[in-house]
Amino acid sequence: MSQKDNSELKIDLVFNCNKFSDSKYNFLNKQDNLIFESSFWEEVFSSWILIILDEEDSPFPKFIFEKKSFSLSLQIINDNEISSINKKWMSKSGPTDVLSFPMISDIDITKDLYFVELGDLFISLEMAFKQALEFKHSIKREMLWLASHGFLHLLGWEHNDDNELENMLDFQEYLISRLD
């Protein structure tokens, strides 16, 4: 695949973050507070799309490589809200860390459009905070981990066995490392 000109790449991000009144979410580290900023996530998703579009051998639907405009939504919510979504749409009880609802496929009838609507991501800040403590890294790092996982699902990446999951987790690590 030849290098394509990505200078006109556009991300349309619908970002929503609940008001979290709990003082434990008032992070002392200014870098951690970036997770509450739409501009931070626009930059992250733009970077990841550029990285993916430069991939020679990828598991993503081929038509996305011809696009320059992408749209997605990200909502940072609490455990109660993600539990409700998890129950309604996934028929699973209780909270989870990230849910993604992709809107594209290789046979998508909208693939001839100028833009690609990727879908919706929901991340539980409470779960992310617990996992950040458990894995002894920053909340920003955990949110990037969860967002990258959900983002890859929006692009059609699935993990139906341990090998596919390991490949996905390695690619997530790669995406996050390229942000530094």
XYZ file of N, CA and C in Angstrom:
540
model
N 0.856 -1.176 0.000
C 0.000 0.000 0.000
C 0.899 1.234 0.000
N 0.620 2.169 -0.832
C 1.454 3.365 -0.909
C 1.069 4.362 0.177
N 2.039 5.186 0.544
C 1.809 6.212 1.552
C 0.779 7.195 1.031
N -0.243 7.468 1.781
C -1.238 8.412 1.308
C -1.109 9.731 2.042
N -1.610 10.772 1.432
C -1.549 12.105 2.014
C -2.655 12.229 3.048
N -2.254 12.356 4.302
C -3.226 12.467 5.381
C -3.296 13.886 5.935
N -2.837 14.852 5.163
C -2.794 16.227 5.661
C -4.185 16.822 5.885
N -5.183 16.298 5.215
C -6.534 16.833 5.356
C -7.418 15.955 6.235
N -6.817 15.087 7.019
C -7.578 14.200 7.883
C -8.392 15.007 8.892
N -9.649 14.604 9.066
C -10.544 15.318 9.972
C -11.219 14.336 10.907
N -11.270 14.706 12.188
C -11.981 13.925 13.195
C -13.131 14.766 13.723
N -14.313 14.190 13.703
C -15.471 14.829 14.319
C -15.785 13.998 15.559
N -15.431 14.538 16.713
C -15.627 13.821 17.966
C -16.755 14.460 18.755
N -17.733 13.645 19.119
C -18.759 14.070 20.059
C -18.304 13.550 21.412
N -17.938 14.468 22.291
C -17.376 14.098 23.588
C -18.303 14.547 24.699
N -18.561 13.638 25.618
C -19.392 13.959 26.771
C -18.759 13.336 28.003
N -18.613 14.144 29.020
C -18.058 13.657 30.275
C -18.966 14.107 31.397
N -19.443 13.150 32.169
C -20.292 13.478 33.318
C -19.560 14.398 34.269
N -20.311 15.083 35.064
C -19.736 15.848 36.176
C -19.510 14.866 37.318
N -18.255 14.654 37.634
C -17.922 13.727 38.711
C -17.613 14.549 39.953
N -18.532 14.509 40.920
C -18.396 15.335 42.110
C -17.439 14.728 43.134
N -17.178 13.440 43.022
C -16.307 12.768 43.976
C -14.901 13.379 43.916
N -14.397 13.793 45.060
C -13.105 14.487 45.106
C -11.940 13.608 44.685
N -12.101 12.293 44.701
C -10.989 11.436 44.289
C -10.685 11.583 42.800
N -11.596 12.191 42.045
C -11.360 12.396 40.627
C -10.760 13.765 40.312
N -10.465 14.537 41.342
C -9.748 15.794 41.148
C -8.257 15.489 41.232
N -7.700 15.117 40.102
C -6.335 14.613 40.076
C -5.319 15.726 40.283
N -4.304 15.412 41.090
C -3.235 16.371 41.323
C -2.363 16.525 40.088
N -2.170 15.436 39.368
C -1.348 15.459 38.167
C -2.141 16.100 37.033
N -1.657 17.222 36.548
C -2.354 17.949 35.468
C -2.526 17.082 34.227
N -1.563 16.197 33.954
C -1.666 15.318 32.790
C -2.887 14.408 32.891
N -3.207 13.954 34.099
C -4.379 13.095 34.281
C -5.672 13.841 33.981
N -5.703 15.129 34.258
C -6.913 15.920 34.018
C -7.215 16.107 32.538
N -6.247 15.814 31.665
C -6.474 15.916 30.221
C -7.597 15.001 29.750
N -7.832 13.920 30.484
C -8.869 12.966 30.070
C -10.255 13.586 30.055
N -10.416 14.746 30.678
C -11.708 15.417 30.712
C -11.842 16.470 29.606
N -10.857 16.539 28.706
C -10.836 17.561 27.661
C -11.095 16.947 26.280
N -12.045 17.489 25.575
C -12.361 17.028 24.230
C -11.158 17.149 23.296
N -10.420 18.252 23.401
C -9.267 18.471 22.508
C -8.199 17.394 22.689
N -8.028 16.895 23.913
C -7.080 15.808 24.160
C -7.482 14.570 23.364
N -8.756 14.205 23.452
C -9.230 12.998 22.770
C -9.241 13.169 21.256
N -9.533 14.363 20.755
C -9.463 14.606 19.310
C -8.044 14.361 18.804
N -7.068 14.845 19.556
C -5.670 14.646 19.176
C -5.286 13.167 19.242
N -5.730 12.483 20.282
C -5.433 11.047 20.438
C -6.016 10.254 19.275
N -7.309 10.428 19.010
C -7.948 9.653 17.943
C -7.387 10.007 16.569
N -7.065 11.270 16.349
C -6.431 11.669 15.081
C -5.092 10.972 14.909
N -4.300 10.959 15.966
C -2.994 10.281 15.906
C -3.161 8.802 15.611
N -4.104 8.179 16.295
C -4.302 6.744 16.093
C -4.781 6.440 14.676
N -5.659 7.255 14.153
C -6.123 7.023 12.782
C -4.962 7.166 11.802
N -4.132 8.178 11.985
C -2.962 8.349 11.108
C -2.036 7.138 11.176
N -1.819 6.627 12.368
C -0.973 5.436 12.542
C -1.588 4.252 11.801
N -2.877 4.067 11.975
C -3.574 2.935 11.355
C -3.571 3.058 9.831
N -3.789 4.271 9.323
C -3.808 4.456 7.873
C -2.448 4.202 7.238
N -1.397 4.285 8.029
C -0.050 4.005 7.520
C 0.329 2.526 7.627
N -0.537 1.723 8.231
C -0.260 0.292 8.387
C -0.382 -0.416 7.036
N 0.604 -1.202 6.711
C 0.593 -1.932 5.434
C -0.316 -3.152 5.475
N -0.230 -3.892 6.550
C -1.009 -5.124 6.678
C -1.909 -4.957 7.896
N -3.188 -4.697 7.654
C -4.064 -4.430 8.787
C -5.342 -5.253 8.703
N -5.946 -5.484 9.862
C -7.201 -6.236 9.904
C -8.438 -5.363 9.703
N -8.256 -4.105 9.341
C -9.374 -3.173 9.269
C -10.041 -3.210 7.902
N -11.326 -2.826 7.853
C -12.013 -2.762 6.551
C -11.229 -1.880 5.574
N -11.060 -2.365 4.376
C -10.196 -1.696 3.396
C -10.685 -0.311 2.994
N -12.006 -0.102 2.970
C -12.497 1.183 2.488
C -12.122 2.353 3.397
N -11.791 2.103 4.678
C -11.433 3.228 5.543
C -10.123 3.882 5.120
N -9.291 3.158 4.362
C -7.997 3.699 3.949
C -8.127 4.773 2.875
N -9.307 4.908 2.316
C -9.549 5.935 1.299
C -10.240 7.168 1.882
N -10.522 7.152 3.166
C -11.283 8.236 3.793
C -10.370 9.265 4.444
N -10.898 10.463 4.561
C -10.166 11.540 5.225
C -10.967 12.152 6.365
N -12.185 11.696 6.564
C -13.039 12.255 7.599
C -13.673 11.122 8.401
N -13.533 11.222 9.713
C -14.017 10.178 10.614
C -14.814 10.811 11.743
N -15.848 10.107 12.173
C -16.691 10.603 13.251
C -16.881 9.497 14.285
N -16.861 9.884 15.555
C -17.137 8.939 16.633
C -17.575 9.712 17.858
N -18.135 8.996 18.806
C -18.480 9.630 20.074
C -17.774 8.897 21.197
N -17.417 9.660 22.225
C -16.811 9.116 23.444
C -17.544 9.730 24.620
N -18.020 8.851 25.494
C -18.670 9.313 26.712
C -17.983 8.688 27.907
N -17.575 9.536 28.826
C -16.992 9.080 30.092
C -18.113 9.148 31.112
N -18.473 7.981 31.629
C -19.664 7.869 32.466
C -19.321 7.130 33.754
N -20.335 6.925 34.590
C -20.110 6.221 35.859
C -20.542 4.759 35.761
N -20.294 4.023 36.813
C -20.619 2.590 36.828
C -22.110 2.316 36.642
N -22.963 3.139 37.254
C -24.408 2.921 37.108
C -24.843 3.049 35.654
N -24.316 4.054 34.986
C -24.703 4.272 33.587
C -24.176 3.162 32.682
N -22.925 2.754 32.882
C -22.380 1.711 32.012
C -23.042 0.369 32.312
N -23.451 0.151 33.563
C -24.202 -1.065 33.910
C -25.521 -1.121 33.165
N -26.199 0.014 33.100
C -27.481 0.096 32.399
C -27.308 -0.185 30.908
N -26.289 0.408 30.299
C -26.017 0.177 28.870
C -25.611 -1.275 28.640
N -24.797 -1.805 29.535
C -24.332 -3.192 29.440
C -25.518 -4.161 29.492
N -26.460 -3.886 30.371
C -27.650 -4.737 30.517
C -28.547 -4.631 29.278
N -28.800 -3.397 28.855
C -29.732 -3.171 27.747
C -29.207 -3.730 26.424
N -27.932 -3.477 26.098
C -27.416 -3.792 24.774
C -26.567 -5.052 24.718
N -25.986 -5.460 25.844
C -25.118 -6.638 25.832
C -25.716 -7.801 26.631
N -26.847 -7.552 27.285
C -27.520 -8.544 28.135
C -26.590 -9.091 29.214
N -25.748 -8.210 29.765
C -24.823 -8.575 30.839
C -25.100 -7.692 32.047
N -24.969 -8.286 33.239
C -25.213 -7.538 34.472
C -23.935 -6.883 34.963
N -24.102 -5.745 35.593
C -23.011 -5.077 36.269
C -22.188 -4.177 35.362
N -21.291 -3.436 35.994
C -20.457 -2.502 35.238
C -19.339 -3.210 34.479
N -18.857 -2.561 33.465
C -17.681 -3.001 32.730
C -16.831 -1.753 32.494
N -15.619 -1.930 32.037
C -14.749 -0.764 31.885
C -15.021 0.021 30.605
N -15.213 -0.681 29.481
C -15.437 0.003 28.209
C -16.441 -0.782 27.368
N -17.306 -0.045 26.700
C -18.230 -0.628 25.729
C -18.068 0.125 24.420
N -18.091 -0.619 23.335
C -18.010 0.016 22.021
C -19.128 -0.516 21.143
N -19.672 0.386 20.343
C -20.751 0.047 19.434
C -20.358 0.510 18.039
N -19.687 -0.386 17.290
C -19.210 -0.014 15.945
C -20.351 0.134 14.955
N -20.077 0.943 13.937
C -21.079 1.169 12.902
C -20.568 0.836 11.509
N -19.357 0.301 11.375
C -18.818 0.021 10.045
C -18.552 -1.461 9.855
N -18.510 -1.857 8.589
C -18.106 -3.206 8.212
C -17.648 -3.166 6.759
N -17.018 -4.224 6.298
C -16.557 -4.286 4.911
C -17.705 -4.194 3.907
N -18.890 -4.613 4.320
C -20.031 -4.602 3.402
C -20.984 -3.439 3.683
N -20.511 -2.468 4.440
C -21.324 -1.319 4.819
C -21.796 -0.560 3.571
N -23.086 -0.300 3.488
C -23.631 0.413 2.330
C -23.228 1.884 2.325
N -22.716 2.391 3.454
C -22.305 3.797 3.525
C -20.834 3.983 3.175
N -20.155 2.926 2.727
C -18.714 3.039 2.491
C -18.353 3.964 1.335
N -19.318 4.332 0.520
C -19.041 5.268 -0.572
C -19.136 6.730 -0.126
N -19.532 6.953 1.107
C -19.598 8.320 1.617
C -18.191 8.868 1.838
N -18.087 10.179 1.898
C -16.810 10.860 2.102
C -16.248 10.591 3.504
N -17.130 10.401 4.479
C -16.704 10.213 5.862
C -17.039 8.802 6.339
N -16.461 8.437 7.475
C -16.765 7.154 8.098
C -17.271 7.432 9.510
N -18.486 6.998 9.790
C -19.020 7.054 11.148
C -18.571 5.783 11.839
N -17.649 5.919 12.794
C -17.067 4.747 13.449
C -17.994 4.137 14.491
N -18.655 4.975 15.291
C -19.552 4.451 16.307
C -19.385 5.167 17.635
N -19.776 4.480 18.700
C -19.820 5.080 20.037
C -18.984 4.286 21.030
N -18.251 5.034 21.867
C -17.463 4.451 22.960
C -18.000 4.971 24.285
N -18.082 4.088 25.258
C -18.464 4.446 26.624
C -17.399 3.889 27.549
N -16.857 4.754 28.421
C -15.843 4.308 29.380
C -16.311 4.696 30.778
N -16.258 3.737 31.689
C -16.592 4.006 33.080
C -15.358 4.575 33.785
N -15.475 5.820 34.249
C -14.363 6.434 34.971
C -14.094 5.692 36.271
N -15.143 5.225 36.927
C -14.962 4.495 38.181
C -14.160 3.209 37.965
N -14.511 2.454 36.928
C -13.763 1.228 36.632
C -12.330 1.556 36.229
N -12.156 2.602 35.423
C -10.817 2.999 34.993
C -9.962 3.381 36.198
N -10.554 4.087 37.133
C -9.826 4.508 38.332
C -9.396 3.291 39.154
N -10.305 2.344 39.355
C -9.978 1.121 40.100
C -8.856 0.346 39.402
N -8.954 0.231 38.085
C -7.948 -0.521 37.328
C -6.597 0.197 37.319
N -6.612 1.510 37.277
C -5.360 2.265 37.340
C -4.652 1.990 38.670
N -5.414 1.956 39.747
C -4.831 1.635 41.052
C -4.316 0.203 41.078
N -5.116 -0.717 40.540
C -4.738 -2.129 40.519
C -3.453 -2.370 39.725
N -3.331 -1.725 38.577
C -2.168 -1.939 37.712
C -1.042 -0.946 37.971
N -1.275 -0.056 38.966
C -0.247 0.896 39.412
C 0.256 1.809 38.298
N -0.685 2.355 37.552
C -0.330 3.385 36.586
C -1.354 4.524 36.669
N -1.140 5.555 35.906
C -1.990 6.748 35.993
C -3.373 6.487 35.399
N -4.304 7.332 35.804
C -5.648 7.248 35.237
C -5.604 7.599 33.750
N -4.742 8.509 33.376
C -4.605 8.854 31.958
C -4.186 7.635 31.160
N -3.222 6.898 31.664
C -2.743 5.680 30.982
C -3.871 4.653 30.863
N -4.627 4.468 31.922
C -5.728 3.496 31.896
C -6.820 3.933 30.926
N -7.131 5.216 30.909
C -8.150 5.706 29.977
C -7.682 5.543 28.535
N -6.407 5.783 28.269
C -5.870 5.551 26.924
C -5.962 4.073 26.558
N -5.665 3.205 27.515
C -5.743 1.759 27.278
C -7.167 1.359 26.905
N -8.138 1.833 27.700
C -9.532 1.477 27.448
C -10.043 2.101 26.149
N -9.668 3.356 25.906
C -10.098 4.021 24.673
C -9.509 3.329 23.454
N -8.249 2.907 23.537
C -7.634 2.227 22.385
C -8.321 0.892 22.125
N -8.684 0.191 23.169
C -9.369 -1.096 23.010
C -10.731 -0.885 22.324
N -11.505 0.039 22.857
C -12.806 0.327 22.257
C -12.686 0.862 20.845
N -11.683 1.707 20.605
C -11.458 2.287 19.285
C -11.161 1.203 18.252
N -10.335 0.236 18.619
C -10.028 -0.863 17.690
C -11.275 -1.685 17.391
N -12.140 -1.845 18.394
C -13.419 -2.528 18.131
C -14.281 -1.710 17.158
N -14.260 -0.380 17.296
C -15.027 0.459 16.372
C -14.546 0.276 14.937
N -13.261 -0.024 14.783
C -12.683 -0.239 13.453
C -12.850 -1.683 12.969
N -13.537 -2.501 13.762
C -13.839 -3.856 13.331
C -12.923 -4.938 13.866
N -11.987 -4.596 14.728
C -11.069 -5.597 15.273
C -11.801 -6.398 16.339
N -11.778 -7.690 16.209
C -12.393 -8.580 17.186
C -11.338 -9.507 17.770
N -11.635 -10.088 18.916
C -10.737 -11.067 19.529
C -11.567 -12.273 19.969
N -11.609 -13.243 19.069
C -12.403 -14.439 19.317
C -11.605 -15.573 19.942
N -10.300 -15.390 20.062
C -9.466 -16.386 20.734
C -8.287 -15.670 21.393
N -7.498 -16.414 22.150
C -6.386 -15.818 22.899
C -5.353 -15.172 21.985
N -5.097 -15.765 20.837
C -4.113 -15.219 19.907
C -4.578 -13.865 19.353
N -5.839 -13.790 18.957
C -6.392 -12.532 18.454
C -6.381 -11.455 19.542
N -6.702 -11.848 20.776
C -6.675 -10.901 21.884
C -5.250 -10.403 22.127
N -4.283 -11.295 22.118
C -2.891 -10.897 22.326
C -2.428 -9.937 21.234
N -2.796 -10.218 19.988
C -2.450 -9.315 18.887
C -3.082 -7.934 19.082
N -4.328 -7.922 19.524
C -5.027 -6.658 19.749
C -4.369 -5.878 20.883
N -4.061 -6.553 21.977
C -3.438 -5.884 23.117
C -2.061 -5.340 22.748
N -1.323 -6.084 21.943
C -0.023 -5.594 21.459
C -0.191 -4.351 20.605
N -1.216 -4.334 19.764
C -1.451 -3.175 18.906
C -1.897 -1.973 19.732
N -2.688 -2.217 20.775
C -3.065 -1.138 21.684
C -1.813 -0.510 22.293
N -0.919 -1.360 22.772
C 0.332 -0.881 23.376
C 1.119 -0.044 22.366
N 1.139 -0.502 21.123
C 1.814 0.220 20.051
C 1.183 1.592 19.835
N -0.136 1.657 19.759
C -0.822 2.931 19.553
C -0.501 3.913 20.684
N -0.572 3.427 21.908
C -0.324 4.299 23.059
C 1.136 4.772 23.069
N 2.049 3.875 22.748
C 3.476 4.242 22.749
C 3.792 5.316 21.710
N 3.037 5.338 20.631
C 3.266 6.331 19.579
C 2.768 7.726 19.973
N 2.012 7.832 21.033
C 1.542 9.136 21.510
C 2.629 9.889 22.259
N 3.599 9.156 22.789
C 4.660 9.789 23.602
C 5.677 10.524 22.763
